[in-house]
Short mmCIF file of C-alpha atoms and ligand atoms in Angstrom, two decimals:
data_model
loop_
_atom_site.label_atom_id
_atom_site.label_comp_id
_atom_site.label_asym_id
_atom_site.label_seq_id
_atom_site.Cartn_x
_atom_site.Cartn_y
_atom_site.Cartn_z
CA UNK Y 1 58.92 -61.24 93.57
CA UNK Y 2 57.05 -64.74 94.39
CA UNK Y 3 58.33 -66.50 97.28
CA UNK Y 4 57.70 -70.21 98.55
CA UNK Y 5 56.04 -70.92 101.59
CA UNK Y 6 56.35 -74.21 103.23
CA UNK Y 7 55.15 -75.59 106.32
CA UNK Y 8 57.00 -78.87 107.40
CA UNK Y 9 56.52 -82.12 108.84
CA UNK Y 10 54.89 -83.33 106.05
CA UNK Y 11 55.08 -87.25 104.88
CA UNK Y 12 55.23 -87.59 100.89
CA UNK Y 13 53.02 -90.20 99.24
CA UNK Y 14 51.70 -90.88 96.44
CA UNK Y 15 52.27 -90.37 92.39
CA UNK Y 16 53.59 -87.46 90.03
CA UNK Y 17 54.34 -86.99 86.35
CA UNK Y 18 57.71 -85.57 85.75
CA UNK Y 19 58.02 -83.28 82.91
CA UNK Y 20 60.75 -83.29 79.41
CA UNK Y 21 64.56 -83.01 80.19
CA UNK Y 22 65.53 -79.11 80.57
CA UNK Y 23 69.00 -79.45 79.42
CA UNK Y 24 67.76 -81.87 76.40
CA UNK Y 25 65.29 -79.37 75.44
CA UNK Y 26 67.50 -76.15 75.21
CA UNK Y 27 69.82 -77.52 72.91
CA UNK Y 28 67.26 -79.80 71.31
CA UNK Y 29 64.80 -76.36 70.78
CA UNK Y 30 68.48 -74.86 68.70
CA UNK Y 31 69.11 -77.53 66.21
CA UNK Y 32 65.81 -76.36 64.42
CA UNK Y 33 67.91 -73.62 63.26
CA UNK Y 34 70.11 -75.81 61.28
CA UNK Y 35 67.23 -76.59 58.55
CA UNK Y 36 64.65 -74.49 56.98
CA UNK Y 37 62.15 -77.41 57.24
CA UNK Y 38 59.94 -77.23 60.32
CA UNK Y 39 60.57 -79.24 63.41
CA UNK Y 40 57.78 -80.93 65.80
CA UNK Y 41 58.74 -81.07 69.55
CA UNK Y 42 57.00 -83.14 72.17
CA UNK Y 43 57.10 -83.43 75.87
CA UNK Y 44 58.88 -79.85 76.00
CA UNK Y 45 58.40 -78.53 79.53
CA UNK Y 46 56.73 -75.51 80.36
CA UNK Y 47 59.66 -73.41 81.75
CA UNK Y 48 60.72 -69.85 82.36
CA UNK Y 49 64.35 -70.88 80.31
CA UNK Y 50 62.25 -72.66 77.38
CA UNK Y 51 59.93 -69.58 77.10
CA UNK Y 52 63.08 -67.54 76.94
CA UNK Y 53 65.07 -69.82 74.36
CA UNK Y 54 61.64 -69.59 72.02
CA UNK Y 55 61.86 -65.71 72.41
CA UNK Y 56 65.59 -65.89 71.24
CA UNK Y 57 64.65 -68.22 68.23
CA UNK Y 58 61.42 -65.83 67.62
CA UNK Y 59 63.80 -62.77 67.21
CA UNK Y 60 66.44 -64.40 64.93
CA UNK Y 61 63.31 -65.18 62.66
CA UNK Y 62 62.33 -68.58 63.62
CA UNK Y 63 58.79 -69.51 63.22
CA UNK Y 64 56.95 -70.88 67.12
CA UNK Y 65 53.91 -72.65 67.05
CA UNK Y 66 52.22 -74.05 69.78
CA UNK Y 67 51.08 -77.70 69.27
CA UNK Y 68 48.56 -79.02 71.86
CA UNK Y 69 49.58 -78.97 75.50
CA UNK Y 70 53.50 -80.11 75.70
CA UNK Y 71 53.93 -79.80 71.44
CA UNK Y 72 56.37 -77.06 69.62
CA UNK Y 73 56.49 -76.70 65.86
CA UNK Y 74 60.05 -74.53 65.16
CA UNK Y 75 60.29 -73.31 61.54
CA UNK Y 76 63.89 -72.08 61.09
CA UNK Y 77 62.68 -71.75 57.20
CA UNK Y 78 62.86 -68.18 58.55
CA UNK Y 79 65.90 -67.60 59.82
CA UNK Y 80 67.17 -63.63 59.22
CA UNK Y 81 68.78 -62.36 61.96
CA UNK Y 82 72.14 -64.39 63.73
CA UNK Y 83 72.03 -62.03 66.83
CA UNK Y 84 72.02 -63.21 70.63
CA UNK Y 85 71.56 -59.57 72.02
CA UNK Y 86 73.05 -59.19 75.76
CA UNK Y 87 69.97 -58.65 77.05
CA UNK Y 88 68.49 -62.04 76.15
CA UNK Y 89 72.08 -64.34 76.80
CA UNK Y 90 72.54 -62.58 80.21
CA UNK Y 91 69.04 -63.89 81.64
CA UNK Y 92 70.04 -67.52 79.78
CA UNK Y 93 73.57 -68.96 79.59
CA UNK Y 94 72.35 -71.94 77.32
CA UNK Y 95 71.62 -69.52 74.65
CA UNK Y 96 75.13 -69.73 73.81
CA UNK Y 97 73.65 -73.23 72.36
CA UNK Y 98 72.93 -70.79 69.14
CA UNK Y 99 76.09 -70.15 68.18
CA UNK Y 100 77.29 -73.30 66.33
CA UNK Y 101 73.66 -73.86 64.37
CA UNK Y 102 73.88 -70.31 63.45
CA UNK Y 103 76.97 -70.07 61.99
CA UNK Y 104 76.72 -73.73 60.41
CA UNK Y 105 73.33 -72.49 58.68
CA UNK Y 106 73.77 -69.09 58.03
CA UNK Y 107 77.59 -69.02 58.10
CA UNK Y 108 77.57 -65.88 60.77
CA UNK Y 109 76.52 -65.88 63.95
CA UNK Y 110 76.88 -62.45 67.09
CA UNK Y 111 76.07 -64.20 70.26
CA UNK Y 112 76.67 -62.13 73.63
CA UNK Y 113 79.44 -63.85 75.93
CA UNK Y 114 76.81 -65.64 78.80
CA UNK Y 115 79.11 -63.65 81.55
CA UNK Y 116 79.05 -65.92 84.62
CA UNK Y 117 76.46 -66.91 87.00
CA UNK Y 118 76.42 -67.52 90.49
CA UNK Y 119 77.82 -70.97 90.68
CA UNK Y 120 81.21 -70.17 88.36
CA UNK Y 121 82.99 -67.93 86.19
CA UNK Y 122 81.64 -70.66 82.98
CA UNK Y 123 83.86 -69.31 80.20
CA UNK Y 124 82.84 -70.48 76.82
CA UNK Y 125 86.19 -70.59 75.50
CA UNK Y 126 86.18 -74.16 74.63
CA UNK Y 127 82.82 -73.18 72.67
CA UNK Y 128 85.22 -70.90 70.48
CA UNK Y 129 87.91 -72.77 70.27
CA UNK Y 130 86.37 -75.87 68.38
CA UNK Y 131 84.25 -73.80 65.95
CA UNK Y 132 87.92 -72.23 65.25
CA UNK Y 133 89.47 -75.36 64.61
CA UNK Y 134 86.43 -76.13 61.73
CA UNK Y 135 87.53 -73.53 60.19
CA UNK Y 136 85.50 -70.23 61.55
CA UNK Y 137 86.96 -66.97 61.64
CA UNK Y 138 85.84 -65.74 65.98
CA UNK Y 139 86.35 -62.50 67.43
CA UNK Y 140 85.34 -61.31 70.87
CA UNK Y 141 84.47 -58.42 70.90
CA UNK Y 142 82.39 -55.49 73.14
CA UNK Y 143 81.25 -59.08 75.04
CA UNK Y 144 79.85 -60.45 71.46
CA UNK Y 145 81.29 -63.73 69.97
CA UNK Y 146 81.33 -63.12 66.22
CA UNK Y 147 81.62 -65.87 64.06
CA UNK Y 148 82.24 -66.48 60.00
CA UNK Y 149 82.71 -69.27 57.98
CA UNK Y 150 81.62 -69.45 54.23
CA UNK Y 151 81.25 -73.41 54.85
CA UNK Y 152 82.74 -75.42 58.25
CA UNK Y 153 85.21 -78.03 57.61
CA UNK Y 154 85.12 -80.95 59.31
CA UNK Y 155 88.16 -81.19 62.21
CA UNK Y 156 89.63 -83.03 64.98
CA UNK Y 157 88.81 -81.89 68.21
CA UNK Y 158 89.80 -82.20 71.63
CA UNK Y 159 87.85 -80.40 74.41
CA UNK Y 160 90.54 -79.38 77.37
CA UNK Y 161 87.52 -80.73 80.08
CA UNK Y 162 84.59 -82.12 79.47
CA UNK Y 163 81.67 -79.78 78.41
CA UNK Y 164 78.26 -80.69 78.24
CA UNK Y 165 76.99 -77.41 75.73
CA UNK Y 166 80.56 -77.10 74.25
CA UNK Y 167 80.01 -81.03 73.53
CA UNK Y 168 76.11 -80.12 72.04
CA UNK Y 169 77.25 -76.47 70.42
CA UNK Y 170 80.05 -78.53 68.09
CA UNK Y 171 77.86 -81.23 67.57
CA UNK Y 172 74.96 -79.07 65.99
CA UNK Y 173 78.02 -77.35 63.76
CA UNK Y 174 79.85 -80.47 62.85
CA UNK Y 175 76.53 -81.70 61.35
CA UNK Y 176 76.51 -79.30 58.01
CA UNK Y 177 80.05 -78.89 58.13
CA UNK Y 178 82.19 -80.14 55.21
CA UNK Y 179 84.08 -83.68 55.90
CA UNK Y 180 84.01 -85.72 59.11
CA UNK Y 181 84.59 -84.20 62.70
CA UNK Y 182 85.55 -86.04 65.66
CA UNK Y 183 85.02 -84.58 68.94
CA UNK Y 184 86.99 -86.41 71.43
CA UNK Y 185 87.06 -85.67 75.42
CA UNK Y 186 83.31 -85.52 74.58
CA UNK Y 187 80.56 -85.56 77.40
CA UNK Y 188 78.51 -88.90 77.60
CA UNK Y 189 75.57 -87.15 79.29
CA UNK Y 190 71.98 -88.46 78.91
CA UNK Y 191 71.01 -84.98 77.23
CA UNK Y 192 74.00 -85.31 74.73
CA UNK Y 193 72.34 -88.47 73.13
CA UNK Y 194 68.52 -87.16 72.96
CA UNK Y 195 70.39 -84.03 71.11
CA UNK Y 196 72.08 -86.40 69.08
CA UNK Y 197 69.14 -88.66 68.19
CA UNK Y 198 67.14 -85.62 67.50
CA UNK Y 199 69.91 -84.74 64.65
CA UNK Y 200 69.94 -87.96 63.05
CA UNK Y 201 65.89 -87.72 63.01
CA UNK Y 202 67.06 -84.95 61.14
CA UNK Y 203 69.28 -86.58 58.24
CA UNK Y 204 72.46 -85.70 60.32
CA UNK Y 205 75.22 -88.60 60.39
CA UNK Y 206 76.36 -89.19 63.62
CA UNK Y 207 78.02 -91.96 65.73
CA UNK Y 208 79.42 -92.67 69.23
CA UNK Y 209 77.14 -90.13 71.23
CA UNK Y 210 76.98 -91.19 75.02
CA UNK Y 211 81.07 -92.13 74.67
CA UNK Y 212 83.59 -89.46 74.36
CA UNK Y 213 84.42 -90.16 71.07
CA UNK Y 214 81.53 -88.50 69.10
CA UNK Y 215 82.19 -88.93 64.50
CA UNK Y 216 79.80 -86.58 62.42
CA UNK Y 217 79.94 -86.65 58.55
CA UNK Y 218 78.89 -83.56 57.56
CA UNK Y 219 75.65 -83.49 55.25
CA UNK Y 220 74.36 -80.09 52.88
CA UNK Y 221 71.50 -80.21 54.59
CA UNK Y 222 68.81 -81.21 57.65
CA UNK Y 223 65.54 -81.72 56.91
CA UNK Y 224 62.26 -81.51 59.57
CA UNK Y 225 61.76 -84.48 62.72
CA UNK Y 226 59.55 -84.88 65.02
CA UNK Y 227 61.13 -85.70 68.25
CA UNK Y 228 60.18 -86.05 72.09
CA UNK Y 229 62.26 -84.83 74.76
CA UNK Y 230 63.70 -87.35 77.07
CA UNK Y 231 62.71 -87.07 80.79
CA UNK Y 232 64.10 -84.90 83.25
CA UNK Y 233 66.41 -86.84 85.78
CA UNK Y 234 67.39 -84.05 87.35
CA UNK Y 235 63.79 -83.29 88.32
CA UNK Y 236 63.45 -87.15 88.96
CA UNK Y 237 66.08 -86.83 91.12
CA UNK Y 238 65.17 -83.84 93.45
CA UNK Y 239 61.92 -85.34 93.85
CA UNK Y 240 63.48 -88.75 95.01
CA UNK Y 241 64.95 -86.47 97.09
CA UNK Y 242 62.16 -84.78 98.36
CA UNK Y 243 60.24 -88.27 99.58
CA UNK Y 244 63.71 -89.67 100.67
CA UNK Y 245 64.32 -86.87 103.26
CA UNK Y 246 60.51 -86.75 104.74
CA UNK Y 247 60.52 -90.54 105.08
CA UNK Y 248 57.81 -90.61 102.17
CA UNK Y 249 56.98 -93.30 99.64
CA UNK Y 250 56.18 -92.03 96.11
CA UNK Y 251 56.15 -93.35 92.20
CA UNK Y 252 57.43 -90.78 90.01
CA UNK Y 253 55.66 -91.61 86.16
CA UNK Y 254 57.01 -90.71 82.55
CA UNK Y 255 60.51 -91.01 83.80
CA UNK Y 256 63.45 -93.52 84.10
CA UNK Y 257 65.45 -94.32 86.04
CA UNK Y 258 67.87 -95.41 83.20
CA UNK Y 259 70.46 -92.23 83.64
CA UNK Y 260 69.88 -91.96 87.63
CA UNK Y 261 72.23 -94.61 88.39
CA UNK Y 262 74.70 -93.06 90.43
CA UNK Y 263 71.90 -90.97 92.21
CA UNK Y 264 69.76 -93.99 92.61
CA UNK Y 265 72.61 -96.15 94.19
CA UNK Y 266 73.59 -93.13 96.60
CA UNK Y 267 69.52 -93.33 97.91
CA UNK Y 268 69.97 -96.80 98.16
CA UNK Y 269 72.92 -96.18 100.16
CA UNK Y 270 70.99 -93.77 102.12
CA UNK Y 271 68.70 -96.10 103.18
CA UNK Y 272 66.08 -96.01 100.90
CA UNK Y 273 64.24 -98.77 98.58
CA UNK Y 274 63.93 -97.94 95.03
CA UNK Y 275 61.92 -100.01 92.27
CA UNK Y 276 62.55 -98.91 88.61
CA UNK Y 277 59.25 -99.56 86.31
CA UNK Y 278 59.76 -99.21 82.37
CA UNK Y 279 58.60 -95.73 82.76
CA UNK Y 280 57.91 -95.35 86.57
CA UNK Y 281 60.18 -94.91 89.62
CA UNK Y 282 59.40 -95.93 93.06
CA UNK Y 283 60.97 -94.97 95.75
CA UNK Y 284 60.18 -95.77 99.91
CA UNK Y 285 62.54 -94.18 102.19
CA UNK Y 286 63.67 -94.95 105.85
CA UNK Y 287 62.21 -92.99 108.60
CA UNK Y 288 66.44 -92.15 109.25
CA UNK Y 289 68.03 -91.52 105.97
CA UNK Y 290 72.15 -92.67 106.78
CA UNK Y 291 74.84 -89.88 105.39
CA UNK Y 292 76.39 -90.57 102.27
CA UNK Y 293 79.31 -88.60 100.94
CA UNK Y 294 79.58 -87.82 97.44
CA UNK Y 295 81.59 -86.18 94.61
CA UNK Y 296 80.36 -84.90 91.41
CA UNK Y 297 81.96 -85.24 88.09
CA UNK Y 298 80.63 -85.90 84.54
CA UNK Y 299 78.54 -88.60 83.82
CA UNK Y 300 78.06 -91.50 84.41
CA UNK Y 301 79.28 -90.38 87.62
CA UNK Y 302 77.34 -88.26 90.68
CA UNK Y 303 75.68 -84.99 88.44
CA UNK Y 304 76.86 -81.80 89.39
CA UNK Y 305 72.88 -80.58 89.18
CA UNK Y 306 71.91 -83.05 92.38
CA UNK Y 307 74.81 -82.01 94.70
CA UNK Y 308 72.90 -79.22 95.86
CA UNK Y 309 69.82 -81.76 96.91
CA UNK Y 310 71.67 -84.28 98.35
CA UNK Y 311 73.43 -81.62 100.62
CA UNK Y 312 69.62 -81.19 102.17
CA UNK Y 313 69.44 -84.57 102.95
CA UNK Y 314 72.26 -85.09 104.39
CA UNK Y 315 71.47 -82.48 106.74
CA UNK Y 316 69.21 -84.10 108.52
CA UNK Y 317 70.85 -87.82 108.04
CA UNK Y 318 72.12 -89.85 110.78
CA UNK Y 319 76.40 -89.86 110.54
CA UNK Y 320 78.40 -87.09 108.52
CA UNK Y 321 79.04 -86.83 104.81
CA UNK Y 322 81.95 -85.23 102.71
CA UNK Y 323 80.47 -83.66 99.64
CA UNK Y 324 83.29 -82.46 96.86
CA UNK Y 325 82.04 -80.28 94.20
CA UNK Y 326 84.66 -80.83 91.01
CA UNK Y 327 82.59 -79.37 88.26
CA UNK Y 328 81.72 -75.31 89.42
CA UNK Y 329 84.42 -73.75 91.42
CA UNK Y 330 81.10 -71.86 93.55
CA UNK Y 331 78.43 -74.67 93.76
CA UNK Y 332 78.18 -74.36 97.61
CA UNK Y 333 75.66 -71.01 97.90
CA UNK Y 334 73.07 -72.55 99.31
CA UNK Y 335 74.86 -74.04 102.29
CA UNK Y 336 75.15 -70.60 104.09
CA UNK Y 337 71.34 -70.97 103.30
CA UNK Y 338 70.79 -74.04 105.05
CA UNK Y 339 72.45 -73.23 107.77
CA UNK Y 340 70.10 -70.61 108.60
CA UNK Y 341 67.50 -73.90 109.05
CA UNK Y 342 69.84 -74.97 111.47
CA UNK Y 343 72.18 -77.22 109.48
CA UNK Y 344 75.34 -77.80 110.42
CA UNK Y 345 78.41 -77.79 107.50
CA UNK Y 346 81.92 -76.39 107.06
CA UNK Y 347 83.05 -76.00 104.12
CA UNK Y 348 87.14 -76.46 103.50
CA UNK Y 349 87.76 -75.59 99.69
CA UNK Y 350 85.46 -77.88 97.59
CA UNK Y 351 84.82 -80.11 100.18
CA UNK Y 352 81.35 -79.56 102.26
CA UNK Y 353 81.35 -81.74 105.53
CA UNK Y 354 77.94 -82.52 106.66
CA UNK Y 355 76.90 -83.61 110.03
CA UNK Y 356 73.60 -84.40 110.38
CA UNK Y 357 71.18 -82.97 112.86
CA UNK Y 358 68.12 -84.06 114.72
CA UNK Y 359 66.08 -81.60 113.36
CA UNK Y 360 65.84 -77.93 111.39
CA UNK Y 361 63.87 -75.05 112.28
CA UNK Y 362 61.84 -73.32 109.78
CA UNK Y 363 63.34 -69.49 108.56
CA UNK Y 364 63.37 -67.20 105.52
CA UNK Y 365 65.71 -68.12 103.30
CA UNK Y 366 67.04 -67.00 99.47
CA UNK Y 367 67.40 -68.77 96.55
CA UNK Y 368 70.58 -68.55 94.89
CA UNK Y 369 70.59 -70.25 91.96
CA UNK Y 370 68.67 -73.26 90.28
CA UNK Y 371 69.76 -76.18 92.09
CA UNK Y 372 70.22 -74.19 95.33
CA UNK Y 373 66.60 -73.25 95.51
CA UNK Y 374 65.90 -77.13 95.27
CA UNK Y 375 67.80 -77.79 98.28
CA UNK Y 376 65.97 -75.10 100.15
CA UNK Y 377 62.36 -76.57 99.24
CA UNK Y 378 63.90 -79.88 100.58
CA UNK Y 379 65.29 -79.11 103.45
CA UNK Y 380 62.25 -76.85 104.28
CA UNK Y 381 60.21 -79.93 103.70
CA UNK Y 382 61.24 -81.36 107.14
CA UNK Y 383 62.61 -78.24 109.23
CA UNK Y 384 59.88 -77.44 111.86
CA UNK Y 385 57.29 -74.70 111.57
CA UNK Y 386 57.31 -72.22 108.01
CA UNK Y 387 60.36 -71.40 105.74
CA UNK Y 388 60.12 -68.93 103.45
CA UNK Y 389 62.21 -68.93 100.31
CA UNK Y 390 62.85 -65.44 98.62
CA UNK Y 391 63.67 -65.28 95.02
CA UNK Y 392 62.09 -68.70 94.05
CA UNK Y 393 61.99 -67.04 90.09
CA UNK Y 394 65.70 -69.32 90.19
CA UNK Y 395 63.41 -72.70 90.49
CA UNK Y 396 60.59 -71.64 87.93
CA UNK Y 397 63.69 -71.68 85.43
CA UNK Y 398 64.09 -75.25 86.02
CA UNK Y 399 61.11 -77.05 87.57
CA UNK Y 400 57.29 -77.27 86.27
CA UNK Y 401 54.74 -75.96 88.71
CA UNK Y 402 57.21 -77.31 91.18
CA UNK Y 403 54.26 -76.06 94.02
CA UNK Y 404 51.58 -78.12 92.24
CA UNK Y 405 53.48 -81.18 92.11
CA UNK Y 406 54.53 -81.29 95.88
CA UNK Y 407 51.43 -80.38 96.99
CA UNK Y 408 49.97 -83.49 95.08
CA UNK Y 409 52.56 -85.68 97.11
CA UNK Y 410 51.72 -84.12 99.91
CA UNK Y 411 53.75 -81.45 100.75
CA UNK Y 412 52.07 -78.36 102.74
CA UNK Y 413 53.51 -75.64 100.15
CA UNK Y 414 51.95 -72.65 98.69
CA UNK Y 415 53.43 -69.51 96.45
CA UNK Y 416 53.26 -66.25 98.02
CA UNK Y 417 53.32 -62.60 95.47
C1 EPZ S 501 75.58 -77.88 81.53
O1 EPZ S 501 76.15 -76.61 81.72
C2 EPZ S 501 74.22 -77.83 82.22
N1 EPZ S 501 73.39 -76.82 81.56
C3 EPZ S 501 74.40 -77.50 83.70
O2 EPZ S 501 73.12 -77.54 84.31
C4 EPZ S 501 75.29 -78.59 84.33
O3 EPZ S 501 75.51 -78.26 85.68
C5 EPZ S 501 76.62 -78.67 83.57
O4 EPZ S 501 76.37 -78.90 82.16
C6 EPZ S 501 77.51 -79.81 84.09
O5 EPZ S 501 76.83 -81.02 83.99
C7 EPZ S 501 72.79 -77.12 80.38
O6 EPZ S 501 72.94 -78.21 79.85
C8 EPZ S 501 71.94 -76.06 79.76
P1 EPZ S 501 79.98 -77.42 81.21
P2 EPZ S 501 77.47 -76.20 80.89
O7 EPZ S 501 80.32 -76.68 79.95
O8 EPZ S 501 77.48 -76.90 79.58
C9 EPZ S 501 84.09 -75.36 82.35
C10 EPZ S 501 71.39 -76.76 85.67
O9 EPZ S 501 71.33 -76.63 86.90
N2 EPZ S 501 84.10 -74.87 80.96
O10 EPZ S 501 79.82 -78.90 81.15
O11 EPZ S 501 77.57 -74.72 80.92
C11 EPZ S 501 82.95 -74.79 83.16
O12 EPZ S 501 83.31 -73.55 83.72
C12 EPZ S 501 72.62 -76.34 84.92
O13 EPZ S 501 70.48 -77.27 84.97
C13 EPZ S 501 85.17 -74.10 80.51
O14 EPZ S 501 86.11 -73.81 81.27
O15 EPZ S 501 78.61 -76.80 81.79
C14 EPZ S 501 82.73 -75.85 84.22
O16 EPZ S 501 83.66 -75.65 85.27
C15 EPZ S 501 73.63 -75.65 85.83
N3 EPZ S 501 85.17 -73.66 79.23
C16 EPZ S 501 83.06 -77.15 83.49
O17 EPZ S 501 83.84 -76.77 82.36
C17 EPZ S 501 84.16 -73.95 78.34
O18 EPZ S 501 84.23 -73.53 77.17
C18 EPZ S 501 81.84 -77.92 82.99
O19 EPZ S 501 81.00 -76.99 82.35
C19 EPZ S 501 83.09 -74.75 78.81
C20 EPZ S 501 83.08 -75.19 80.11
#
């Protein structure tokens, strides 16, 4: 099992590509099952969860071929086999993202429940529940979704919270259903509208993605797009993190800052001074960061997916911060983790108070989950002497030679087998 070892004390400077948008791309890499045309895919990022959502599509029949360095062609033209077996859904929760293209294609779909992960329970009943209401017959069964429907009809829906893959999974369905769906209580997140733009590249007829009022007319039929993934601001943000926290001054390239508002103004908060380019972010932080509390809910506010990196900075920050997780009922794992670096938090329910220390000592430490593992490589950025991270296979699901691109700013980090 590769771990991460990091020496710290290191300054960051200098520049860095980011790579495509991880949760545009999963959902983005499923709609080419909703037409039998094939479907060009640009700035996809090289990822442990991509490679596994392309072995999915492979084994329900979908054609994969490479296309130059960061290029997918996906033929669904192919398309014989609507199973999600267990053994591929329980290493990726987002290939639940299958279900609502399958059965709006195909008109049957048996997609393994995800199970939960380490951060929360994340039922999928919401998932069910609006492909019901357009008309599909769902059992659970044996921990299999299995859903009919000759043709979809176009429905009313209202989501009970605000779901970012329920939003994308009804979204793909609504598209070849029969009549106009609305989804209301919809999620306005960044990834949302690049799925959404990708569709209508694809002859689908939609309207009001980004609000939470998203109309589709239903259309017989998709035909091929090419599309480019949007950036990834959650790897944008970890690595504004990353500079922030060392005292570093780096320009992040192919990204925007256009969906990092909330973050951005929190840094700014922090201390730091940000400059947003067309397609460039610069950021030069204090040699103090200040604490700034936070609480995460669904965009446009504070993202869920950077609580666990702002936790790491605030570690180290000068004054103490209240962090409340609303999203995941157990988004907190990597606290116990950073307090093995010396940090000093309590947590009372889903509120994390963080008073900053002077400084953190280097240790071994394990990875928990994506976003966890993030705040371990920043935090280990600045403790003293060598961390090791354990089970670092969580951040090669969700960050792009994440070594290679710290060491390029900097960083003193190297992978250990
Ligand atoms: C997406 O997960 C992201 N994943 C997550 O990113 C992100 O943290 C999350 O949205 C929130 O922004 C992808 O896009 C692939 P939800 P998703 O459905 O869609 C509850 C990362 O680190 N819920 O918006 O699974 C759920 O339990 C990952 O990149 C139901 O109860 O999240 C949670 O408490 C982690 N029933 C809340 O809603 C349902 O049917 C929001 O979940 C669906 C959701």
């Amino acid at each position: 099992m590769d771990k991460l070892l990091i020496e710290g004390g290191q300054v960051l400077s200098g520049e860095v590509a980011m790579s495509g948008a991880k949760n545009a791309a999963l959902p983005i890499l499923c709609a080419s099952l909703l037409t039998a045309e094939p479907v060009h895919f640009t700035n996809v990022p090289h990822l442990n969860d991509i490679s596994t959502m392309l072995r999915l599509l492979g084994d329900m029949g979908v054609g994969v071929t490479m296309d130059g360095v960061d290029g997918l062609v996906l033929n669904g033209g192919g398309l014989n086999n609507p199973v999600a077996s267990y053994e591929m859904v329980k290493t990726m929760r987002a290939s639940i993202l299958v279900l609502g293209p399958l059965v709006a294609r195909g008109g049957e779909a048996r997609v393994s429940l995800p199970g939960g992960c380490a951060i929360g329970a994340r039922p999928v009943d919401q998932h069910i529940k609006g492909l019901q209401a357009m008309g599909a017959e769902v059992k659970v069964e044996q921990g299999y979704v299995h859903a009919k429907a000759t043709r979809l009809k176009g429905a009313r829906i209202c989501t009970d919270m605000v779901t970012v893959t329920g939003t994308e999974n009804l979204m793909m369905a609504a598209c070849l259903a029969d009549g106009e769906t609305i989804i209301e209580n919809a999620a306005r997140e960044p990834e949302v509208v690049d799925l959404a733009n990708c569709l209508v590249s694809m002859g689908a007829r939609i309207s009001g993605a980004g609000t939470d009022v998203i109309r589709i007319q239903g259309v017989d039929k998709l035909h091929g797009a090419t599309h480019s993934i949007m950036p990834d601001r959650i790897e944008t943000g970890t690595y504004l993190c990353a500079a922030a926290i060392t005292g570093g001054d780096i320009r992040l390239l192919k990204t925007s800052a256009a969906y990092l508002d909330t973050v951005v103004d929190k840094l700014m908060d922090a201390g730091c001074e940000i400059t947003v380019e067309r397609d460039a972010i610069r950021l030069v932080a204090p040699k103090r960061l200040k604490a700034v509390s936070l609480r995460t809910a669904p965009y446009p506010a504070f993202p869920t997916d950077m609580q666990a990196q702002f936790m790491a900075i605030n570690c180290v920050a000068d004054g103490v911060a209240t962090i409340r997780e609303t999203i995941f009922e157990n988004r907190f794992m990597h606290v116990n983790e950073l307090m093995r670096l010396g940090a000093n938090i309590q947590i009372e329910g889903n509120n994390a108070i963080v008073r900053g220390v002077d400084r953190l000592e280097g240790a071994t430490v394990m990875a928990t989950d994506l976003r966890a593992s993030a705040s371990l490589v920043i935090a280990a950025l600045v403790a003293q002497g060598e961390t090791l991270i354990d089970r670092i296979y969580h951040l090669d699901r969700g960050y792009e030679r994440i070594e290679e691109k710290l060491a390029r700013l900097g960083a003193s980090v190297k992978r250990v087998h």
